[in-house]
Amino acid sequence: MDKLDRNSLEAPIIFTAALVDGMGASVCIKHLKAGETLYVEGEDADYCYEIMSGAMKEYNTLEDGKRQVAEFYKAGDMFGFSESSDQLHTAEAITSCAVRCYPRDAFMKTVAASPALSASFLDTLMTRLHRARERMVMIGRMSAMQRVATFLLRLADDADNQHTTHLAMSRQDIADHLGLTIETVCRTLTELKKQQIIVMEAARVFSIADLPRLEAVAMGARGRLH
Amino acid sequence: MDKLDRNSLEAPIIFTAALVDGMGASVCIKHLKAGETLYVEGEDADYCYEIMSGAMKEYNTLEDGKRQVAEFYKAGDMFGFSESSDQLHTAEAITSCAVRCYPRDAFMKTVAASPALSASFLDTLMTRLHRARERMVMIGRMSAMQRVATFLLRLADDADNQHTTHLAMSRQDIADHLGLTIETVCRTLTELKKQQIIVMEAARVFSIADLPRLEAVAMGARGRLH
DNA sequence: CGAGGTATTGAGGGGGCTCAATATTTGTGG
DNA sequence: CCACAAATATTGAGCCCCCTCAATACCTCG
């Protein structure tokens, strides 16, 4: 497999406009503070959601308390369409958020009624499936160094503001996303700093100082700690 | 997250019948021997496929030769609907197979034209997304013992013939599916045999001797080698 | 400025990988 | 049907990456 692609997963604009048009009054907006949950695994999946501002994460918790963060979502992303009538994940605000809520039945009906919306929706689902599989490869087959490098590359690419990139999520969130521990994430970042591949302006602000080398590391070159 | 569900992923019967009806002549059947590829990562994704008999695997290969098996497919399963115009995985026959091939454009059009088909298709996609995320949890957060136990449980459940279950895939395939090495898979199976939790009638035929303990192991009880 | 959360660094141990040898099964041709 | 080769599976020894446990630094907000 050539390098993991880093295309954006943003819901097309058509999505929002057509949905709000079609569903009107039944759509509402919810505001969340950092740390609040939008829904919890197991509860009824009555709504689909679209992030208007802020960042969220969707995760599962195992019996022993370990977490796996399935996805991070940012403004423009849609989520919460569970295939069952229950939520299969927990969604939690990372920063304070504004979220548009679509009643699930009406949402599905509106999507089904419009070929364009259906196509967009399918695209989103398939892209997300693809991403999930990419991350399976990452978690199952890559070293800690490769995982962190790949993660930083994707973040920088998603944000594509010229220089610095902000990390909305904590080290713990990153660890839970990459299948690592928080300590390993820290050590790996430190190593990337030492090698002057990245610069950390603050704990949650970084910039890529040497893109080719970061990409090389992500591909497996010198891809270990120590 | 409570225990990973093990519901079948078979395409509903409605799928096949309606599709063949709607597309008629453009559908063709292809026969593959074990080891032959149906498509290779990067080539044009012109068709969607449905397995009529046999078993297949869909995987990615990394630069260093490591593989990640995304899914195993068996009779009744549909696959190959890539979100891009290129295939993102390689699909290879595990046993000799008969595969029904649907031209991709016509397939999508037929699905879009039928609400029932659309719903089935969405279900399939979302179930698969859910499975991919389950496996992310498994690979990222579970011990080798837990992964193998979970895998055996799912296989036995999918096959649900009373007693013994046949493994179509090799140890290498299992390892590549679970994010382990072939040696670890072997050792883990040996340990499960020693503890009389499973019985191996042959290298590729097993039966579960103690379901509650296997489930307990999958959940994390005594979930380590040694 | 203190308190609590978040992040970093260190020391040590273990689970699973690597390398290697052997056993078993499968496939092929005589 | 057997013999041989090739592929697949199993077992062993040793090591290393990452986890665990623990201490310290930093950052944010009352």
Short mmCIF file of C-alpha atoms (C1' of nucleotides) in Angstrom, two decimals:
data_model
loop_
_atom_site.label_atom_id
_atom_site.label_comp_id
_atom_site.label_asym_id
_atom_site.label_seq_id
_atom_site.Cartn_x
_atom_site.Cartn_y
_atom_site.Cartn_z
CA MET A 1 0.00 0.00 0.00
CA ASP A 2 1.44 3.34 -0.89
CA LYS A 3 1.34 6.02 1.70
CA LEU A 4 -1.91 6.55 3.54
CA ASP A 5 -3.86 9.26 1.82
CA ARG A 6 -4.68 12.34 3.79
CA ASN A 7 -7.66 13.75 1.98
CA SER A 8 -10.15 15.73 3.92
CA LEU A 9 -13.24 14.06 5.28
CA GLU A 10 -15.36 17.18 5.42
CA ALA A 11 -18.99 16.80 4.57
CA PRO A 12 -19.70 18.63 1.31
CA ILE A 13 -21.50 21.91 1.66
CA ILE A 14 -24.44 20.55 -0.27
CA PHE A 15 -25.05 18.31 2.70
CA THR A 16 -25.77 21.05 5.16
CA ALA A 17 -27.76 23.33 2.93
CA ALA A 18 -30.02 20.65 1.53
CA LEU A 19 -30.57 19.03 4.89
CA VAL A 20 -31.51 22.20 6.72
CA ASP A 21 -33.76 23.13 3.83
CA GLY A 22 -35.48 19.80 3.76
CA MET A 23 -35.99 19.36 7.47
CA GLY A 24 -36.49 22.88 8.69
CA ALA A 25 -38.07 23.13 12.09
CA SER A 26 -37.07 19.73 13.41
CA VAL A 27 -33.38 20.65 13.30
CA CYS A 28 -31.98 22.13 16.49
CA ILE A 29 -28.64 23.35 17.73
CA LYS A 30 -26.94 22.08 20.85
CA HIS A 31 -24.03 23.68 22.68
CA LEU A 32 -21.52 21.59 24.59
CA LYS A 33 -18.68 22.48 26.89
CA ALA A 34 -15.37 20.65 26.73
CA GLY A 35 -15.75 17.21 28.26
CA GLU A 36 -19.52 16.97 27.90
CA THR A 37 -20.91 13.98 26.05
CA LEU A 38 -23.30 14.29 23.14
CA TYR A 39 -24.32 10.65 23.40
CA VAL A 40 -23.11 7.59 25.25
CA GLU A 41 -22.59 4.09 23.95
CA GLY A 42 -25.77 2.05 24.28
CA GLU A 43 -28.29 4.87 24.40
CA ASP A 44 -30.90 5.36 21.69
CA ALA A 45 -29.56 6.75 18.44
CA ASP A 46 -32.29 9.25 17.70
CA TYR A 47 -30.22 11.93 16.01
CA CYS A 48 -27.48 12.50 13.51
CA TYR A 49 -25.13 15.38 14.12
CA GLU A 50 -23.10 17.98 12.33
CA ILE A 51 -20.38 20.00 14.00
CA MET A 52 -20.67 23.73 13.40
CA SER A 53 -17.72 24.74 15.58
CA GLY A 54 -15.32 23.03 17.93
CA ALA A 55 -13.91 19.50 17.96
CA MET A 56 -15.27 16.19 19.17
CA LYS A 57 -14.10 12.62 19.57
CA GLU A 58 -15.96 9.35 19.24
CA TYR A 59 -14.70 6.41 21.28
CA ASN A 60 -15.37 3.06 22.89
CA THR A 61 -14.43 2.03 26.38
CA LEU A 62 -13.45 -1.52 27.30
CA GLU A 63 -14.25 -3.25 30.57
CA ASP A 64 -10.80 -2.54 31.94
CA GLY A 65 -11.13 1.17 31.26
CA LYS A 66 -8.99 1.26 28.13
CA ARG A 67 -10.36 3.49 25.41
CA GLN A 68 -10.13 3.41 21.65
CA VAL A 69 -10.82 6.72 19.94
CA ALA A 70 -12.42 5.85 16.60
CA GLU A 71 -12.46 9.32 15.06
CA PHE A 72 -11.89 12.98 15.73
CA TYR A 73 -14.42 15.35 14.20
CA LYS A 74 -14.10 19.04 13.44
CA ALA A 75 -16.33 21.78 12.05
CA GLY A 76 -18.19 20.55 9.00
CA ASP A 77 -18.05 16.85 9.85
CA MET A 78 -21.19 14.76 10.19
CA PHE A 79 -21.47 11.72 12.42
CA GLY A 80 -23.73 9.68 14.65
CA PHE A 81 -25.38 7.56 11.95
CA SER A 82 -25.18 4.25 13.73
CA GLU A 83 -26.34 1.20 11.81
CA SER A 84 -28.23 -0.04 14.82
CA SER A 85 -30.90 1.74 16.82
CA ASP A 86 -28.35 2.19 19.60
CA GLN A 87 -25.26 4.31 19.63
CA LEU A 88 -22.18 2.15 19.28
CA HIS A 89 -19.75 4.79 20.50
CA THR A 90 -19.61 7.64 22.93
CA ALA A 91 -19.25 11.15 21.48
CA GLU A 92 -17.61 13.76 23.67
CA ALA A 93 -16.70 17.39 23.14
CA ILE A 94 -12.96 18.09 23.17
CA THR A 95 -13.44 21.85 23.07
CA SER A 96 -16.69 23.73 23.50
CA CYS A 97 -18.86 22.92 20.52
CA ALA A 98 -21.94 23.91 18.62
CA VAL A 99 -23.65 20.92 17.05
CA ARG A 100 -26.60 20.78 14.69
CA CYS A 101 -28.95 17.89 15.50
CA TYR A 102 -31.03 16.14 12.83
CA PRO A 103 -33.74 13.68 13.89
CA ARG A 104 -32.42 10.42 12.60
CA ASP A 105 -35.50 9.09 10.81
CA ALA A 106 -36.15 12.35 9.04
CA PHE A 107 -32.47 12.66 8.21
CA MET A 108 -32.39 9.22 6.60
CA LYS A 109 -35.60 9.92 4.73
CA THR A 110 -34.32 13.24 3.43
CA VAL A 111 -31.07 11.67 2.32
CA ALA A 112 -32.85 8.78 0.63
CA ALA A 113 -35.13 11.18 -1.23
CA SER A 114 -32.27 13.05 -2.87
CA PRO A 115 -29.86 11.31 -5.24
CA ALA A 116 -27.25 14.00 -4.61
CA LEU A 117 -27.53 13.64 -0.85
CA SER A 118 -27.47 9.87 -1.10
CA ALA A 119 -24.28 10.04 -3.10
CA SER A 120 -22.68 12.41 -0.61
CA PHE A 121 -23.73 10.24 2.24
CA LEU A 122 -22.34 7.12 0.62
CA ASP A 123 -19.10 8.92 -0.07
CA THR A 124 -18.82 9.92 3.55
CA LEU A 125 -19.50 6.40 4.76
CA MET A 126 -17.04 4.83 2.36
CA THR A 127 -14.35 7.37 3.14
CA ARG A 128 -14.81 6.67 6.79
CA LEU A 129 -14.61 2.95 6.20
CA HIS A 130 -11.44 3.51 4.29
CA ARG A 131 -10.02 5.58 7.10
CA ALA A 132 -10.92 2.97 9.66
CA ARG A 133 -9.03 0.42 7.64
CA GLU A 134 -6.06 2.70 7.24
CA ARG A 135 -5.94 3.06 10.98
CA MET A 136 -6.17 -0.71 11.36
CA VAL A 137 -3.04 -0.97 9.24
CA MET A 138 -1.43 1.75 11.30
CA ILE A 139 -2.25 0.22 14.65
CA GLY A 140 -1.63 -3.35 13.61
CA ARG A 141 1.51 -2.93 11.58
CA MET A 142 3.34 0.29 12.41
CA SER A 143 5.79 1.26 15.14
CA ALA A 144 4.92 3.96 17.64
CA MET A 145 7.13 6.38 15.73
CA GLN A 146 5.38 5.67 12.45
CA ARG A 147 1.97 6.06 14.01
CA VAL A 148 2.73 9.41 15.58
CA ALA A 149 4.40 10.69 12.42
CA THR A 150 1.43 9.61 10.32
CA PHE A 151 -0.94 11.25 12.76
CA LEU A 152 0.92 14.56 12.68
CA LEU A 153 1.03 14.52 8.90
CA ARG A 154 -2.68 13.99 8.69
CA LEU A 155 -3.40 16.72 11.21
CA ALA A 156 -1.20 19.21 9.41
CA ASP A 157 -2.80 18.28 6.12
CA ASP A 158 -6.35 18.60 7.44
CA ALA A 159 -5.62 21.98 8.96
CA ASP A 160 -3.50 23.24 6.07
CA ASN A 161 -2.92 26.64 7.56
CA GLN A 162 0.49 27.61 6.35
CA HIS A 163 2.72 26.83 9.24
CA THR A 164 1.67 25.81 12.71
CA THR A 165 -1.00 23.30 13.61
CA HIS A 166 -3.06 23.24 16.76
CA LEU A 167 -3.78 19.99 18.60
CA ALA A 168 -7.31 20.17 19.94
CA MET A 169 -6.97 16.83 21.69
CA SER A 170 -4.94 15.78 24.72
CA ARG A 171 -2.01 13.38 24.69
CA GLN A 172 -4.31 10.80 26.20
CA ASP A 173 -6.73 11.21 23.30
CA ILE A 174 -3.91 10.81 20.81
CA ALA A 175 -2.66 7.71 22.61
CA ASP A 176 -6.16 6.23 22.64
CA HIS A 177 -6.49 7.01 18.96
CA LEU A 178 -3.19 5.40 17.98
CA GLY A 179 -3.33 2.38 20.26
CA LEU A 180 -0.42 3.60 22.39
CA THR A 181 0.08 4.86 25.93
CA ILE A 182 0.34 8.51 26.79
CA GLU A 183 3.97 8.06 27.81
CA THR A 184 4.92 6.53 24.50
CA VAL A 185 3.26 9.40 22.64
CA CYS A 186 5.25 11.91 24.72
CA ARG A 187 8.53 10.12 24.24
CA THR A 188 7.95 9.86 20.53
CA LEU A 189 7.18 13.56 20.23
CA THR A 190 10.30 14.35 22.23
CA GLU A 191 12.37 12.20 19.90
CA LEU A 192 10.94 13.99 16.85
CA LYS A 193 11.81 17.31 18.47
CA LYS A 194 15.35 16.16 19.26
CA GLN A 195 15.83 15.15 15.66
CA GLN A 196 14.50 18.57 14.65
CA ILE A 197 11.84 17.04 12.48
CA ILE A 198 9.11 18.94 14.27
CA VAL A 199 9.04 22.03 16.50
CA MET A 200 6.69 22.29 19.45
CA GLU A 201 5.75 25.91 19.95
CA ALA A 202 3.64 24.82 22.91
CA ALA A 203 2.34 21.52 24.24
CA ARG A 204 -0.51 21.69 21.77
CA VAL A 205 0.99 23.65 18.91
CA PHE A 206 3.50 22.16 16.52
CA SER A 207 4.97 22.79 13.14
CA ILE A 208 6.74 20.48 10.77
CA ALA A 209 10.36 21.54 10.35
CA ASP A 210 11.40 18.81 7.96
CA LEU A 211 8.49 17.44 5.99
CA PRO A 212 10.48 14.94 3.89
CA ARG A 213 12.03 13.38 6.95
CA LEU A 214 8.69 13.24 8.77
CA GLU A 215 7.22 11.50 5.75
CA ALA A 216 10.18 9.15 5.66
CA VAL A 217 9.69 8.32 9.33
CA ALA A 218 6.00 7.72 8.71
CA MET A 219 6.95 5.29 5.97
CA GLY A 220 9.23 3.38 8.31
CA ALA A 221 12.69 4.91 8.01
CA ARG A 222 14.48 4.78 11.34
CA GLY A 223 11.02 4.14 12.63
CA ARG A 224 11.78 3.20 16.22
CA LEU A 225 12.39 4.96 19.47
CA HIS A 226 15.99 4.84 20.86
CA MET B 1 -18.03 -1.26 25.36
CA ASP B 2 -19.70 -4.54 26.02
CA LYS B 3 -18.51 -7.56 24.18
CA LEU B 4 -18.00 -7.24 20.46
CA ASP B 5 -21.10 -8.37 18.65
CA ARG B 6 -20.84 -11.24 16.28
CA ASN B 7 -23.82 -10.81 14.02
CA SER B 8 -23.60 -12.06 10.51
CA LEU B 9 -22.57 -9.70 7.75
CA GLU B 10 -24.24 -11.61 4.96
CA ALA B 11 -25.83 -9.56 2.23
CA PRO B 12 -29.58 -9.96 2.44
CA ILE B 13 -31.15 -12.18 -0.18
CA ILE B 14 -33.05 -9.24 -1.59
CA PHE B 15 -29.70 -7.87 -2.69
CA THR B 16 -28.83 -10.63 -5.07
CA ALA B 17 -32.22 -11.20 -6.57
CA ALA B 18 -33.00 -7.56 -7.20
CA LEU B 19 -29.57 -6.83 -8.58
CA VAL B 20 -29.48 -9.70 -11.02
CA ASP B 21 -33.01 -8.82 -12.09
CA GLY B 22 -32.21 -5.19 -12.63
CA MET B 23 -28.92 -5.61 -14.41
CA GLY B 24 -29.41 -8.79 -16.34
CA ALA B 25 -26.95 -9.31 -19.12
CA SER B 26 -24.17 -7.11 -17.82
CA VAL B 27 -23.62 -9.38 -14.83
CA CYS B 28 -21.05 -12.10 -15.31
CA ILE B 29 -19.53 -14.89 -13.25
CA LYS B 30 -15.85 -15.34 -12.70
CA HIS B 31 -14.08 -18.41 -11.35
CA LEU B 32 -10.88 -18.13 -9.34
CA LYS B 33 -8.44 -20.70 -8.03
CA ALA B 34 -6.97 -20.39 -4.56
CA GLY B 35 -4.35 -17.66 -4.52
CA GLU B 36 -5.58 -15.83 -7.60
CA THR B 37 -6.39 -12.15 -7.21
CA LEU B 38 -9.72 -10.66 -8.23
CA TYR B 39 -8.30 -7.15 -8.16
CA VAL B 40 -5.12 -5.47 -6.99
CA GLU B 41 -4.70 -2.29 -5.03
CA GLY B 42 -4.49 0.70 -7.37
CA GLU B 43 -6.17 -0.78 -10.41
CA ASP B 44 -9.46 0.60 -11.73
CA ALA B 45 -12.50 -0.25 -9.65
CA ASP B 46 -14.90 -1.10 -12.44
CA TYR B 47 -16.87 -3.83 -10.71
CA CYS B 48 -18.55 -4.76 -7.46
CA TYR B 49 -18.54 -8.40 -6.49
CA GLU B 50 -20.58 -10.99 -4.73
CA ILE B 51 -19.18 -14.34 -3.62
CA MET B 52 -21.28 -17.29 -4.70
CA SER B 53 -19.00 -19.97 -3.32
CA GLY B 54 -15.58 -20.12 -1.67
CA ALA B 55 -13.77 -17.64 0.55
CA MET B 56 -11.77 -14.51 -0.17
CA LYS B 57 -9.65 -12.01 1.71
CA GLU B 58 -9.14 -8.30 1.14
CA TYR B 59 -5.83 -6.83 2.25
CA ASN B 60 -3.24 -4.08 1.98
CA THR B 61 0.48 -4.53 1.68
CA LEU B 62 2.97 -2.09 3.19
CA GLU B 63 6.30 -1.19 1.68
CA ASP B 64 8.16 -3.61 3.93
CA GLY B 65 5.97 -6.49 2.88
CA LYS B 66 3.77 -6.55 5.96
CA ARG B 67 0.13 -7.16 5.23
CA GLN B 68 -3.06 -6.18 6.95
CA VAL B 69 -6.07 -8.30 6.09
CA ALA B 70 -9.08 -5.98 6.28
CA GLU B 71 -11.82 -8.56 5.88
CA PHE B 72 -12.54 -12.16 5.06
CA TYR B 73 -15.52 -12.77 2.80
CA LYS B 74 -17.57 -15.90 2.34
CA ALA B 75 -20.50 -17.01 0.19
CA GLY B 76 -23.19 -14.34 0.15
CA ASP B 77 -20.93 -11.41 0.98
CA MET B 78 -20.65 -8.40 -1.29
CA PHE B 79 -17.56 -6.26 -1.58
CA GLY B 80 -15.42 -4.17 -3.87
CA PHE B 81 -17.36 -0.91 -3.64
CA SER B 82 -14.40 1.40 -3.26
CA GLU B 83 -15.14 5.04 -2.60
CA SER B 84 -12.55 6.09 -5.13
CA SER B 85 -12.26 5.09 -8.74
CA ASP B 86 -9.31 2.90 -7.78
CA GLN B 87 -9.30 -0.20 -5.69
CA LEU B 88 -7.89 0.51 -2.26
CA HIS B 89 -7.25 -3.11 -1.37
CA THR B 90 -6.22 -6.33 -3.03
CA ALA B 91 -8.79 -9.12 -3.12
CA GLU B 92 -7.47 -12.65 -3.31
CA ALA B 93 -9.13 -16.05 -3.33
CA ILE B 94 -8.39 -18.21 -0.30
CA THR B 95 -10.11 -21.25 -1.75
CA SER B 96 -11.38 -21.69 -5.29
CA CYS B 97 -14.25 -19.27 -5.75
CA ALA B 98 -17.15 -18.36 -7.94
CA VAL B 99 -17.78 -14.63 -7.96
CA ARG B 100 -20.60 -12.65 -9.53
CA CYS B 101 -19.38 -9.39 -11.08
CA TYR B 102 -21.58 -6.29 -11.33
CA PRO B 103 -20.40 -3.34 -13.42
CA ARG B 104 -19.85 -0.67 -10.83
CA ASP B 105 -21.73 2.22 -12.44
CA ALA B 106 -24.78 0.13 -13.21
CA PHE B 107 -24.63 -1.39 -9.75
CA MET B 108 -24.65 1.99 -8.08
CA LYS B 109 -27.44 3.20 -10.32
CA THR B 110 -29.56 0.15 -9.62
CA VAL B 111 -29.00 0.49 -5.90
CA ALA B 112 -29.82 4.19 -5.97
CA ALA B 113 -33.03 3.54 -7.88
CA SER B 114 -34.43 1.20 -5.27
CA PRO B 115 -35.15 2.38 -1.72
CA ALA B 116 -34.97 -1.18 -0.44
CA LEU B 117 -31.62 -1.79 -2.10
CA SER B 118 -30.29 1.53 -0.87
CA ALA B 119 -31.25 0.63 2.66
CA SER B 120 -29.59 -2.77 2.40
CA PHE B 121 -26.50 -1.22 0.95
CA LEU B 122 -26.28 1.38 3.70
CA ASP B 123 -26.74 -1.33 6.29
CA THR B 124 -23.92 -3.31 4.79
CA LEU B 125 -21.60 -0.30 4.71
CA MET B 126 -22.39 0.75 8.25
CA THR B 127 -22.06 -2.77 9.58
CA ARG B 128 -18.70 -3.01 7.91
CA LEU B 129 -17.63 0.31 9.35
CA HIS B 130 -18.69 -0.91 12.74
CA ARG B 131 -16.69 -4.09 12.27
CA ALA B 132 -13.63 -2.18 11.19
CA ARG B 133 -13.84 -0.14 14.36
CA GLU B 134 -14.33 -3.22 16.46
CA ARG B 135 -11.17 -4.62 14.98
CA MET B 136 -9.37 -1.35 15.67
CA VAL B 137 -10.27 -1.81 19.32
CA MET B 138 -9.14 -5.38 19.14
CA ILE B 139 -5.82 -4.68 17.51
CA GLY B 140 -5.09 -1.56 19.49
CA ARG B 141 -6.19 -2.61 22.93
CA MET B 142 -6.30 -6.38 23.28
CA SER B 143 -3.64 -8.99 24.05
CA ALA B 144 -2.78 -11.68 21.52
CA MET B 145 -4.80 -14.17 23.54
CA GLN B 146 -7.87 -11.94 23.51
CA ARG B 147 -7.58 -11.32 19.79
CA VAL B 148 -7.33 -14.98 18.88
CA ALA B 149 -10.16 -15.93 21.24
CA THR B 150 -12.37 -13.19 19.79
CA PHE B 151 -11.53 -14.32 16.27
CA LEU B 152 -12.41 -17.94 16.99
CA LEU B 153 -15.69 -16.92 18.60
CA ARG B 154 -16.66 -14.88 15.59
CA LEU B 155 -15.75 -17.63 13.17
CA ALA B 156 -17.71 -20.24 15.11
CA ASP B 157 -20.65 -17.87 15.29
CA ASP B 158 -20.57 -17.06 11.58
CA ALA B 159 -20.40 -20.72 10.65
CA ASP B 160 -22.86 -21.88 13.26
CA ASN B 161 -22.75 -25.49 12.24
CA GLN B 162 -23.26 -27.35 15.46
CA HIS B 163 -19.82 -28.46 16.39
CA THR B 164 -16.65 -28.06 14.39
CA THR B 165 -15.60 -25.01 12.43
CA HIS B 166 -13.37 -24.98 9.40
CA LEU B 167 -10.66 -22.35 8.97
CA ALA B 168 -10.50 -21.44 5.31
CA MET B 169 -7.53 -19.14 5.87
CA SER B 170 -3.91 -19.89 6.74
CA ARG B 171 -2.19 -19.00 10.00
CA GLN B 172 -0.46 -16.19 8.13
CA ASP B 173 -3.81 -14.79 7.06
CA ILE B 174 -5.08 -14.93 10.62
CA ALA B 175 -1.95 -13.21 11.87
CA ASP B 176 -2.27 -10.50 9.24
CA HIS B 177 -5.89 -10.05 10.19
CA LEU B 178 -5.22 -9.73 13.91
CA GLY B 179 -2.06 -7.65 13.76
CA LEU B 180 0.11 -10.49 15.08
CA THR B 181 2.84 -12.74 13.76
CA ILE B 182 2.23 -16.26 12.61
CA GLU B 183 4.30 -17.62 15.50
CA THR B 184 2.21 -15.80 18.08
CA VAL B 185 -0.99 -17.12 16.55
CA CYS B 186 0.39 -20.67 16.74
CA ARG B 187 1.55 -20.33 20.30
CA THR B 188 -1.77 -18.85 21.34
CA LEU B 189 -3.71 -21.68 19.73
CA THR B 190 -1.43 -24.19 21.43
CA GLU B 191 -2.08 -22.55 24.77
CA LEU B 192 -5.84 -22.68 24.22
CA LYS B 193 -5.50 -26.37 23.38
CA LYS B 194 -3.41 -27.06 26.48
CA GLN B 195 -6.04 -25.38 28.63
CA GLN B 196 -8.65 -27.55 26.90
CA ILE B 197 -10.66 -24.53 25.87
CA ILE B 198 -10.58 -25.56 22.23
CA VAL B 199 -9.87 -28.81 20.40
CA MET B 200 -8.03 -28.85 17.08
CA GLU B 201 -9.26 -31.78 15.04
CA ALA B 202 -6.81 -30.76 12.34
CA ALA B 203 -4.67 -27.73 11.62
CA ARG B 204 -7.68 -26.02 10.07
CA VAL B 205 -10.56 -27.57 11.96
CA PHE B 206 -11.39 -26.67 15.52
CA SER B 207 -14.21 -26.91 17.97
CA ILE B 208 -14.90 -24.98 21.11
CA ALA B 209 -14.70 -27.27 24.13
CA ASP B 210 -15.44 -24.67 26.77
CA LEU B 211 -17.40 -21.73 25.43
CA PRO B 212 -17.73 -19.81 28.71
CA ARG B 213 -13.99 -19.91 29.29
CA LEU B 214 -13.25 -18.91 25.70
CA GLU B 215 -15.58 -15.96 26.12
CA ALA B 216 -13.94 -15.10 29.40
CA VAL B 217 -10.52 -15.18 27.75
CA ALA B 218 -11.82 -12.96 24.95
CA MET B 219 -12.99 -10.50 27.56
CA GLY B 220 -9.57 -10.42 29.17
CA ALA B 221 -9.51 -13.09 31.86
CA ARG B 222 -6.08 -14.65 32.12
CA GLY B 223 -5.62 -13.07 28.76
CA ARG B 224 -1.89 -13.53 28.28
CA LEU B 225 0.45 -16.15 27.03
CA HIS B 226 2.69 -17.91 29.60
"C1'" DC C 1 -0.36 31.74 44.49
"C1'" DG C 2 -2.05 27.32 45.20
"C1'" DA C 3 -4.62 23.32 43.28
"C1'" DG C 4 -5.71 20.13 39.91
"C1'" DG C 5 -5.28 18.62 35.54
"C1'" DT C 6 -1.95 17.76 31.78
"C1'" DA C 7 2.56 16.67 30.09
"C1'" DT C 8 7.28 14.96 30.46
"C1'" DT C 9 10.96 11.98 31.85
"C1'" DG C 10 13.05 7.83 34.10
"C1'" DA C 11 13.71 2.87 35.46
"C1'" DG C 12 12.45 -1.66 34.89
"C1'" DG C 13 9.78 -5.62 33.21
"C1'" DG C 14 7.14 -8.35 29.98
"C1'" DG C 15 4.51 -9.55 25.75
"C1'" DG C 16 5.15 -10.35 21.39
"C1'" DC C 17 8.64 -10.11 17.57
"C1'" DT C 18 12.80 -12.02 15.29
"C1'" DC C 19 15.55 -15.58 13.95
"C1'" DA C 20 16.02 -20.41 13.56
"C1'" DA C 21 15.07 -25.28 13.56
"C1'" DT C 22 11.82 -28.93 13.20
"C1'" DA C 23 7.32 -31.14 12.22
"C1'" DT C 24 3.33 -31.61 9.56
"C1'" DT C 25 0.44 -31.22 5.62
"C1'" DT C 26 -0.31 -30.57 0.78
"C1'" DG C 27 0.71 -31.13 -3.89
"C1'" DT C 28 2.95 -33.41 -7.85
"C1'" DG C 29 4.78 -36.82 -10.75
"C1'" DG C 30 6.32 -41.37 -11.42
"C1'" DC D 1 -0.04 -45.61 -4.00
"C1'" DC D 2 4.29 -43.95 -2.76
"C1'" DA D 3 8.23 -40.67 -2.89
"C1'" DC D 4 9.75 -36.41 -2.91
"C1'" DA D 5 9.32 -31.43 -2.81
"C1'" DA D 6 7.19 -27.37 -1.34
"C1'" DA D 7 4.23 -25.05 1.47
"C1'" DT D 8 2.35 -24.60 5.93
"C1'" DA D 9 2.47 -25.08 10.86
"C1'" DT D 10 4.75 -25.65 15.31
"C1'" DT D 11 8.14 -24.97 18.83
"C1'" DG D 12 12.26 -22.80 21.01
"C1'" DA D 13 15.66 -19.06 22.50
"C1'" DG D 14 16.71 -14.41 22.92
"C1'" DC D 15 15.82 -9.66 22.50
"C1'" DC D 16 13.54 -5.18 22.06
"C1'" DC D 17 9.75 -2.04 21.83
"C1'" DC D 18 6.41 -0.50 24.38
"C1'" DC D 19 3.87 -0.78 28.76
"C1'" DT D 20 3.77 -0.15 33.77
"C1'" DC D 21 4.73 2.27 37.69
"C1'" DA D 22 6.54 6.38 39.63
"C1'" DA D 23 8.30 10.98 40.13
"C1'" DT D 24 8.62 15.56 38.46
"C1'" DA D 25 7.51 19.60 35.55
"C1'" DC D 26 4.25 22.50 33.40
"C1'" DC D 27 0.06 24.83 32.38
"C1'" DT D 28 -4.56 26.73 33.43
"C1'" DC D 29 -7.75 28.89 36.09
"C1'" DG D 30 -9.93 29.80 40.41
#
